[in-house]
PDB file of C-alpha atoms in Angstrom:
ATOM      1  CA  MET A 994     127.261  92.305  72.301  1.00 41.00           C
ATOM      2  CA  ARG A 995     127.171  88.568  71.759  1.00 43.00           C
ATOM      3  CA  THR A 996     127.588  89.002  67.999  1.00 35.00           C
ATOM      4  CA  TRP A 997     130.996  90.636  68.119  1.00 36.00           C
ATOM      5  CA  LEU A 998     131.988  88.387  70.997  1.00 38.00           C
ATOM      6  CA  LYS A 999     131.451  85.346  68.774  1.00 38.00           C
ATOM      7  CA  LEU A1000     133.303  86.991  65.889  1.00 35.00           C
ATOM      8  CA  LEU A1001     136.297  87.762  68.063  1.00 38.00           C
ATOM      9  CA  ALA A1002     136.211  84.705  70.299  1.00 39.00           C
ATOM     10  CA  GLY A1003     139.221  83.230  68.556  1.00 38.00           C
ATOM     11  CA  CYS A1004     141.451  86.126  69.536  1.00 38.00           C
ATOM     12  CA  SER A1005     139.926  87.802  72.566  1.00 39.00           C
ATOM     13  CA  MET A1006     140.501  85.154  75.269  1.00 41.00           C
ATOM     14  CA  LEU A1007     139.048  87.382  77.961  1.00 40.00           C
ATOM     15  CA  LEU A1008     139.737  85.161  80.897  1.00 41.00           C
ATOM     16  CA  LEU A1009     141.864  82.570  79.155  1.00 42.00           C
ATOM     17  CA  VAL A1010     145.570  82.774  79.818  1.00 40.00           C
ATOM     18  CA  GLY A1011     148.308  80.317  78.906  1.00 37.00           C
ATOM     19  CA  CYS A1012     151.673  79.192  80.183  1.00 34.00           C
ATOM     20  CA  SER A1013     154.602  81.483  79.376  1.00 35.00           C
ATOM     21  CA  SER A1014     156.915  79.028  77.647  1.00 37.00           C
ATOM     22  CA  THR A1015     157.637  77.875  74.145  1.00 38.00           C
ATOM     23  CA  PRO A1016     156.710  74.382  72.862  1.00 40.00           C
ATOM     24  CA  ASN A1017     160.252  73.313  73.793  1.00 41.00           C
ATOM     25  CA  ASN A1018     159.729  74.558  77.349  1.00 41.00           C
ATOM     26  CA  GLU A1019     162.447  77.134  76.911  1.00 42.00           C
ATOM     27  CA  PRO A1020     161.899  80.303  78.957  1.00 42.00           C
ATOM     28  CA  LEU A1021     160.825  83.309  76.938  1.00 48.00           C
ATOM     29  CA  VAL A1022     162.788  86.552  76.919  1.00 46.00           C
ATOM     30  CA  SER A1023     160.897  89.745  77.666  1.00 57.00           C
ATOM     31  CA  SER A1024     159.428  91.273  74.518  1.00 62.00           C
ATOM     32  CA  ASN A1025     160.383  94.781  75.675  1.00 76.00           C
ATOM     33  CA  ASP A1026     156.963  95.987  74.568  1.00 86.00           C
ATOM     34  CA  PRO A1027     156.612  99.693  75.470  1.00 89.00           C
ATOM     35  CA  ASN A1028     152.909  99.052  76.099  1.00 88.00           C
ATOM     36  CA  ASP A1029     153.789  96.369  78.639  1.00 95.00           C
ATOM     37  CA  PRO A1030     156.313  97.823  81.110  1.00 95.00           C
ATOM     38  CA  LEU A1031     155.040  95.453  83.824  1.00 95.00           C
ATOM     39  CA  GLU A1032     155.622  92.297  81.796  1.00 96.00           C
ATOM     40  CA  GLN A1033     157.847  90.655  84.401  1.00 95.00           C
ATOM     41  CA  PHE A1034     154.970  90.882  86.877  1.00 95.00           C
ATOM     42  CA  ASN A1035     152.214  90.160  84.369  1.00 97.00           C
ATOM     43  CA  ARG A1036     153.618  86.855  83.094  1.00 96.00           C
ATOM     44  CA  PRO A1037     153.502  84.989  86.447  1.00 96.00           C
ATOM     45  CA  ILE A1038     149.919  86.181  86.985  1.00 97.00           C
ATOM     46  CA  PHE A1039     149.088  85.051  83.454  1.00 96.00           C
ATOM     47  CA  GLU A1040     150.390  81.573  84.239  1.00 94.00           C
ATOM     48  CA  PHE A1041     148.600  81.445  87.596  1.00 95.00           C
ATOM     49  CA  ASN A1042     145.283  82.402  85.997  1.00 94.00           C
ATOM     50  CA  TRP A1043     145.589  79.632  83.420  1.00 87.00           C
ATOM     51  CA  LYS A1044     147.138  76.762  85.390  1.00 87.00           C
ATOM     52  CA  VAL A1045     145.313  77.313  88.671  1.00 94.00           C
ATOM     53  CA  LEU A1046     142.182  79.423  88.331  1.00 94.00           C
ATOM     54  CA  ASP A1047     141.003  78.430  84.869  1.00 94.00           C
ATOM     55  CA  ALA A1048     142.020  74.765  85.030  1.00 92.00           C
ATOM     56  CA  ASN A1049     140.579  74.120  88.488  1.00 95.00           C
ATOM     57  CA  ILE A1050     137.669  76.529  88.787  1.00 95.00           C
ATOM     58  CA  LEU A1051     136.529  78.464  85.734  1.00 95.00           C
ATOM     59  CA  LYS A1052     136.692  75.779  83.046  1.00 94.00           C
ATOM     60  CA  PRO A1053     134.961  73.049  85.135  1.00 96.00           C
ATOM     61  CA  ALA A1054     132.281  75.561  86.153  1.00 96.00           C
ATOM     62  CA  ALA A1055     131.796  76.611  82.526  1.00 96.00           C
ATOM     63  CA  LYS A1056     131.378  72.976  81.474  1.00 95.00           C
ATOM     64  CA  GLY A1057     128.673  72.573  84.095  1.00 96.00           C
ATOM     65  CA  TYR A1058     126.984  75.776  82.975  1.00 97.00           C
ATOM     66  CA  GLN A1059     127.165  74.577  79.363  1.00 95.00           C
ATOM     67  CA  LYS A1060     125.003  71.569  80.263  1.00 96.00           C
ATOM     68  CA  LEU A1061     122.058  73.821  81.074  1.00 96.00           C
ATOM     69  CA  PRO A1062     119.413  73.949  78.336  1.00 96.00           C
ATOM     70  CA  GLU A1063     120.320  76.629  75.804  1.00 95.00           C
ATOM     71  CA  PRO A1064     117.047  78.580  76.297  1.00 96.00           C
ATOM     72  CA  MET A1065     117.850  78.795  80.017  1.00 97.00           C
ATOM     73  CA  ARG A1066     121.388  80.033  79.339  1.00 96.00           C
ATOM     74  CA  ASP A1067     120.052  82.564  76.826  1.00 96.00           C
ATOM     75  CA  GLY A1068     117.594  83.850  79.410  1.00 97.00           C
ATOM     76  CA  LEU A1069     120.259  84.192  82.087  1.00 96.00           C
ATOM     77  CA  ILE A1070     122.695  86.105  79.886  1.00 96.00           C
ATOM     78  CA  ASN A1071     119.874  88.292  78.541  1.00 96.00           C
ATOM     79  CA  ALA A1072     118.891  89.212  82.097  1.00 95.00           C
ATOM     80  CA  ALA A1073     122.506  89.907  83.067  1.00 94.00           C
ATOM     81  CA  GLU A1074     123.062  92.118  80.038  1.00 94.00           C
ATOM     82  CA  ASN A1075     119.791  93.953  80.661  1.00 94.00           C
ATOM     83  CA  LEU A1076     121.180  95.049  84.020  1.00 91.00           C
ATOM     84  CA  ASP A1077     124.060  96.682  82.148  1.00 91.00           C
ATOM     85  CA  GLU A1078     121.786  98.883  80.048  1.00 94.00           C
ATOM     86  CA  PRO A1079     121.903 101.857  82.493  1.00 92.00           C
ATOM     87  CA  VAL A1080     125.714 101.761  82.176  1.00 93.00           C
ATOM     88  CA  ASN A1081     125.390 101.668  78.388  1.00 94.00           C
ATOM     89  CA  LEU A1082     122.919 104.557  78.483  1.00 94.00           C
ATOM     90  CA  VAL A1083     125.075 106.912  80.530  1.00 94.00           C
ATOM     91  CA  ASN A1084     128.222 106.143  78.562  1.00 96.00           C
ATOM     92  CA  ASN A1085     126.435 106.626  75.251  1.00 97.00           C
ATOM     93  CA  VAL A1086     125.348 110.068  76.477  1.00 97.00           C
ATOM     94  CA  LEU A1087     128.883 110.876  77.670  1.00 96.00           C
ATOM     95  CA  GLN A1088     130.135 109.965  74.183  1.00 97.00           C
ATOM     96  CA  PHE A1089     127.407 112.129  72.575  1.00 96.00           C
ATOM     97  CA  LYS A1090     125.856 109.091  70.891  1.00 97.00           C
ATOM     98  CA  LEU A1091     122.341 110.332  71.527  1.00 97.00           C
ATOM     99  CA  LYS A1092     120.665 108.045  68.991  1.00 97.00           C
ATOM    100  CA  ASP A1093     122.311 105.018  70.594  1.00 97.00           C
ATOM    101  CA  ALA A1094     121.286 106.345  74.011  1.00 97.00           C
ATOM    102  CA  SER A1095     117.643 106.446  72.908  1.00 97.00           C
ATOM    103  CA  VAL A1096     117.918 102.879  71.594  1.00 97.00           C
ATOM    104  CA  THR A1097     119.405 101.779  74.915  1.00 97.00           C
ATOM    105  CA  THR A1098     116.573 103.453  76.831  1.00 97.00           C
ATOM    106  CA  GLY A1099     114.021 101.674  74.685  1.00 97.00           C
ATOM    107  CA  ARG A1100     115.774  98.338  75.126  1.00 98.00           C
ATOM    108  CA  PHE A1101     115.821  98.654  78.901  1.00 96.00           C
ATOM    109  CA  LEU A1102     112.163  99.661  79.174  1.00 97.00           C
ATOM    110  CA  ILE A1103     110.910  96.972  76.788  1.00 98.00           C
ATOM    111  CA  ASN A1104     113.064  94.107  78.083  1.00 97.00           C
ATOM    112  CA  SER A1105     112.455  94.984  81.732  1.00 96.00           C
ATOM    113  CA  THR A1106     108.690  94.826  81.224  1.00 97.00           C
ATOM    114  CA  VAL A1107     107.564  92.799  78.209  1.00 97.00           C
ATOM    115  CA  GLY A1108     110.809  90.819  78.364  1.00 97.00           C
ATOM    116  CA  LEU A1109     110.168  89.763  81.980  1.00 96.00           C
ATOM    117  CA  LEU A1110     113.091  91.557  83.666  1.00 93.00           C
ATOM    118  CA  GLY A1111     115.311  90.949  80.667  1.00 95.00           C
ATOM    119  CA  LEU A1112     114.943  87.184  80.410  1.00 96.00           C
ATOM    120  CA  PHE A1113     113.776  87.672  76.831  1.00 97.00           C
ATOM    121  CA  ASP A1114     115.452  90.086  74.432  1.00 97.00           C
ATOM    122  CA  VAL A1115     112.196  91.363  72.954  1.00 97.00           C
ATOM    123  CA  ALA A1116     113.817  94.659  71.990  1.00 97.00           C
ATOM    124  CA  GLY A1117     116.468  92.860  69.967  1.00 96.00           C
ATOM    125  CA  GLU A1118     113.787  90.933  68.102  1.00 96.00           C
ATOM    126  CA  ILE A1119     112.193  94.183  66.929  1.00 96.00           C
ATOM    127  CA  GLY A1120     115.501  95.674  65.788  1.00 96.00           C
ATOM    128  CA  LEU A1121     116.753  97.519  68.870  1.00 97.00           C
ATOM    129  CA  LYS A1122     120.256  96.091  69.121  1.00 96.00           C
ATOM    130  CA  GLN A1123     122.395  96.548  72.207  1.00 95.00           C
ATOM    131  CA  GLN A1124     124.662  99.596  72.126  1.00 94.00           C
ATOM    132  CA  ASP A1125     127.413  98.293  74.382  1.00 94.00           C
ATOM    133  CA  GLU A1126     129.474 101.102  75.922  1.00 95.00           C
ATOM    134  CA  ASP A1127     131.443 101.372  79.140  1.00 95.00           C
ATOM    135  CA  PHE A1128     133.449 104.088  80.881  1.00 96.00           C
ATOM    136  CA  ALA A1129     136.736 102.729  79.540  1.00 96.00           C
ATOM    137  CA  GLN A1130     135.432 103.331  76.017  1.00 96.00           C
ATOM    138  CA  THR A1131     134.247 106.756  77.099  1.00 96.00           C
ATOM    139  CA  LEU A1132     137.749 107.600  78.319  1.00 97.00           C
ATOM    140  CA  GLY A1133     139.101 106.429  74.962  1.00 95.00           C
ATOM    141  CA  VAL A1134     136.650 108.655  73.067  1.00 95.00           C
ATOM    142  CA  TRP A1135     137.782 111.547  75.256  1.00 96.00           C
ATOM    143  CA  GLY A1136     141.354 110.898  74.144  1.00 95.00           C
ATOM    144  CA  ALA A1137     142.787 108.827  76.997  1.00 95.00           C
ATOM    145  CA  ASP A1138     145.512 106.329  76.089  1.00 94.00           C
ATOM    146  CA  GLN A1139     145.249 102.670  77.049  1.00 93.00           C
ATOM    147  CA  GLY A1140     148.086 102.994  79.526  1.00 95.00           C
ATOM    148  CA  ALA A1141     150.179 100.054  80.654  1.00 96.00           C
ATOM    149  CA  TYR A1142     148.941  96.547  79.917  1.00 97.00           C
ATOM    150  CA  LEU A1143     147.875  94.678  83.060  1.00 97.00           C
ATOM    151  CA  MET A1144     147.295  91.017  83.816  1.00 96.00           C
ATOM    152  CA  ILE A1145     145.042  90.913  86.850  1.00 95.00           C
ATOM    153  CA  PRO A1146     144.406  87.816  88.998  1.00 92.00           C
ATOM    154  CA  VAL A1147     140.967  86.352  88.163  1.00 87.00           C
ATOM    155  CA  ARG A1148     140.053  89.355  85.958  1.00 88.00           C
ATOM    156  CA  GLY A1149     142.641  88.519  83.300  1.00 92.00           C
ATOM    157  CA  PRO A1150     143.834  90.951  80.600  1.00 95.00           C
ATOM    158  CA  SER A1151     143.271  94.654  81.131  1.00 96.00           C
ATOM    159  CA  THR A1152     144.971  98.040  80.884  1.00 97.00           C
ATOM    160  CA  VAL A1153     145.189 101.002  83.231  1.00 97.00           C
ATOM    161  CA  LYS A1154     142.371 102.724  81.304  1.00 97.00           C
ATOM    162  CA  ASP A1155     140.164  99.629  81.153  1.00 96.00           C
ATOM    163  CA  PHE A1156     140.631  98.824  84.827  1.00 96.00           C
ATOM    164  CA  THR A1157     139.822 102.429  85.763  1.00 95.00           C
ATOM    165  CA  GLY A1158     136.693 102.258  83.623  1.00 95.00           C
ATOM    166  CA  ASP A1159     135.606  98.993  85.277  1.00 92.00           C
ATOM    167  CA  VAL A1160     135.998 100.516  88.739  1.00 91.00           C
ATOM    168  CA  VAL A1161     134.000 103.630  87.815  1.00 92.00           C
ATOM    169  CA  ASP A1162     131.194 101.625  86.183  1.00 90.00           C
ATOM    170  CA  ALA A1163     130.968  99.278  89.161  1.00 84.00           C
ATOM    171  CA  ALA A1164     131.067 102.059  91.758  1.00 81.00           C
ATOM    172  CA  ALA A1165     128.617 104.306  89.955  1.00 77.00           C
ATOM    173  CA  PHE A1166     126.049 101.722  88.876  1.00 69.00           C
ATOM    174  CA  SER A1167     126.297  98.098  89.907  1.00 59.00           C
ATOM    175  CA  PHE A1168     126.625  98.429  93.649  1.00 50.00           C
ATOM    176  CA  ASN A1169     124.123 101.278  93.857  1.00 52.00           C
ATOM    177  CA  MET A1170     121.461  99.505  91.788  1.00 61.00           C
ATOM    178  CA  LEU A1171     121.925  95.981  93.078  1.00 67.00           C
ATOM    179  CA  LYS A1172     122.791  94.275  96.300  1.00 72.00           C
ATOM    180  CA  PHE A1173     126.132  92.477  96.380  1.00 73.00           C
ATOM    181  CA  PRO A1174     124.705  88.934  95.872  1.00 76.00           C
ATOM    182  CA  GLN A1175     122.824  90.130  92.786  1.00 79.00           C
ATOM    183  CA  THR A1176     125.895  91.865  91.429  1.00 81.00           C
ATOM    184  CA  LEU A1177     128.013  88.771  92.017  1.00 84.00           C
ATOM    185  CA  LEU A1178     125.429  86.575  90.288  1.00 89.00           C
ATOM    186  CA  LYS A1179     125.374  88.892  87.258  1.00 89.00           C
ATOM    187  CA  LEU A1180     129.177  88.858  86.961  1.00 89.00           C
ATOM    188  CA  THR A1181     129.269  85.076  87.381  1.00 93.00           C
ATOM    189  CA  ILE A1182     126.728  84.502  84.606  1.00 95.00           C
ATOM    190  CA  LYS A1183     128.559  86.815  82.204  1.00 93.00           C
ATOM    191  CA  THR A1184     131.911  85.206  82.998  1.00 93.00           C
ATOM    192  CA  LEU A1185     130.624  81.655  82.518  1.00 95.00           C
ATOM    193  CA  ASP A1186     128.830  82.595  79.314  1.00 95.00           C
ATOM    194  CA  THR A1187     132.023  84.132  77.898  1.00 92.00           C
ATOM    195  CA  ARG A1188     134.072  81.081  78.921  1.00 92.00           C
ATOM    196  CA  VAL A1189     131.609  78.768  77.158  1.00 93.00           C
ATOM    197  CA  GLU A1190     131.872  80.898  74.006  1.00 89.00           C
ATOM    198  CA  LEU A1191     135.641  80.402  74.077  1.00 87.00           C
ATOM    199  CA  MET A1192     135.635  76.632  74.563  1.00 87.00           C
ATOM    200  CA  GLY A1193     136.207  75.877  70.909  1.00 81.00           C
ATOM    201  CA  GLN A1194     138.993  78.439  70.553  1.00 82.00           C
ATOM    202  CA  GLU A1195     141.445  77.213  73.182  1.00 85.00           C
ATOM    203  CA  GLN A1196     143.623  75.428  70.641  1.00 85.00           C
ATOM    204  CA  LEU A1197     144.600  78.784  69.120  1.00 86.00           C
ATOM    205  CA  LEU A1198     146.105  79.764  72.435  1.00 85.00           C
ATOM    206  CA  ASN A1199     147.714  76.383  73.046  1.00 83.00           C
ATOM    207  CA  ASP A1200     149.349  76.453  69.602  1.00 87.00           C
ATOM    208  CA  ALA A1201     150.739  79.966  69.999  1.00 87.00           C
ATOM    209  CA  ILE A1202     154.538  80.234  70.246  1.00 91.00           C
ATOM    210  CA  ASP A1203     154.113  82.759  73.049  1.00 92.00           C
ATOM    211  CA  PRO A1204     150.613  82.470  74.562  1.00 91.00           C
ATOM    212  CA  TYR A1205     151.196  85.520  76.760  1.00 94.00           C
ATOM    213  CA  SER A1206     151.930  87.807  73.808  1.00 93.00           C
ATOM    214  CA  PHE A1207     149.112  86.219  71.808  1.00 91.00           C
ATOM    215  CA  THR A1208     146.618  86.998  74.554  1.00 93.00           C
ATOM    216  CA  LYS A1209     147.939  90.525  75.003  1.00 95.00           C
ATOM    217  CA  GLU A1210     147.772  91.424  71.315  1.00 94.00           C
ATOM    218  CA  ALA A1211     144.351  89.828  70.935  1.00 91.00           C
ATOM    219  CA  TYR A1212     142.984  91.723  73.921  1.00 94.00           C
ATOM    220  CA  LEU A1213     144.363  95.074  72.775  1.00 94.00           C
ATOM    221  CA  GLN A1214     142.985  94.533  69.263  1.00 93.00           C
ATOM    222  CA  ARG A1215     139.595  93.638  70.689  1.00 92.00           C
ATOM    223  CA  GLN A1216     139.539  96.812  72.801  1.00 93.00           C
ATOM    224  CA  GLU A1217     140.500  98.865  69.753  1.00 92.00           C
ATOM    225  CA  PHE A1218     137.642  97.200  67.856  1.00 92.00           C
ATOM    226  CA  LYS A1219     135.190  98.120  70.618  1.00 90.00           C
ATOM    227  CA  LEU A1220     136.425 101.702  70.899  1.00 90.00           C
ATOM    228  CA  HIS A1221     135.845 102.351  67.194  1.00 88.00           C
ATOM    229  CA  ASP A1222     132.599 100.339  67.032  1.00 84.00           C
ATOM    230  CA  GLY A1223     134.171  97.912  64.597  1.00 80.00           C
ATOM    231  CA  ASN A1224     135.526 100.599  62.254  1.00 81.00           C
ATOM    232  CA  VAL A1225     139.183 100.587  63.270  1.00 80.00           C
ATOM    233  CA  PRO A1226     141.128 103.202  61.259  1.00 77.00           C
ATOM    234  CA  PRO A1227     144.156 101.853  59.344  1.00 76.00           C
ATOM    235  CA  LYS A1228     147.508 102.467  60.983  1.00 62.00           C
ATOM    236  CA  SER A1229     150.264 104.350  59.254  1.00 46.00           C
ATOM    237  CA  VAL A1230     153.547 102.602  58.476  1.00 44.00           C
ATOM    238  CA  GLU A1231     155.192 104.484  61.336  1.00 49.00           C
ATOM    239  CA  GLU A1232     152.489 103.437  63.797  1.00 52.00           C
ATOM    240  CA  GLU A1233     152.746  99.814  62.690  1.00 50.00           C
ATOM    241  CA  TYR A1234     156.531  99.467  62.500  1.00 47.00           C
ATOM    242  CA  GLY A1235     157.970 102.499  64.288  1.00 50.00           C
ATOM    243  CA  ASP A1236     160.701 104.772  62.954  1.00 52.00           C
ATOM    244  CA  ILE A1237     161.423 103.365  59.477  1.00 49.00           C
ATOM    245  CA  ASP A1238     164.679 105.318  59.097  1.00 57.00           C
ATOM    246  CA  ALA A1239     165.984 103.934  62.372  1.00 54.00           C
ATOM    247  CA  LEU A1240     165.032 100.407  61.346  1.00 49.00           C
ATOM    248  CA  LEU A1241     166.850 100.804  58.032  1.00 55.00           C
ATOM    249  CA  GLU A1242     169.935 102.126  59.795  1.00 58.00           C
ATOM    250  CA  ASP A1243     169.913  99.174  62.182  1.00 52.00           C
ATOM    251  CA  GLY A1244     169.586  96.823  59.215  1.00 51.00           C
ATOM    252  CA  ASP A1245     172.530  98.417  57.440  1.00 52.00           C
ATOM    253  CA  GLU A1246     174.673  98.121  60.557  1.00 53.00           C
ATOM    254  CA  GLU A1247     173.803  94.413  60.868  1.00 49.00           C
ATOM    255  CA  LEU A1248     174.740  93.836  57.221  1.00 50.00           C
ATOM    256  CA  GLU A1249     178.088  95.572  57.725  1.00 53.00           C
ATOM    257  CA  GLU A1250     178.822  93.359  60.721  1.00 53.00           C
TER     258      GLU A1250
END
C-alpha cells in the first residue's frame, strides 16, 4: 500500500484540504459538477479542515511523529497495516480474487508470528505484497457508482460509496477485533504516517487555482486507480468531455453572438 501511496502523494491529499479562494482572494463560483451536488456544503468543511484541523492539530502532530526514528515509524505503520489484513482478506474473497486472498492470509500469519505482531513486514520481504482491498472497492467491483462527493470534517475527501464502505469495514472488523483504544491508536498511526508522506507535496495544493477542485479531482482519480488496481481503462471522448454534439452547438451559438 505504501508504494502507490508514495506514487500518488502529489495528487491524493487524503486529509489535506485548502482554502476555497483564488490567489487574488476572489470568491470562487460553484463548478456545477454533477458529481458534487453538495459543493456549497463541502467547501466550508474543506476550508475548516485545512485552516483549523490541519494547521492546528494534524500537521504539528505529524511533524512530531516525523521526528521518531524511521525504523520505529516503519514498525508502527507495519503493525497498523497488519491489523487491516482480515479486512483485505474478506474483501478479496468478495471480489473473487482468490489468489490475492491466499497471499493476504499468508501475510497475516507470517507477520503476526515471525514478524512480531506485524512490527516487521517479513512477508513483504519474501515477496508476499499487500493486497489492499476495502468494502468500498468491493462495492465498486459489484457495479456501485461513487455517488455524491463528500467533504467530511476530520475525515476529509470521500464519496457516498467510500463512506459506506468505511462504515461497513469498521463495524464488521475493527471494533469486533480490537478494543476502542487499540482501534483509535491504529487509525492515528495511519493518519500521521499518511500526513508525513504528504509533507513535501503541499505546494501543489497551495499553487492550485482552486484547491477544492484540485483535491476533489485528485481524490476521485486515486479511488479510480485503487478500484482498477492501477490499470484504469481509458475513457471515451464522451465520458471525458460529455455530449460532443451539444458542445459543438453551444460553440456555434457563441460564435454567432
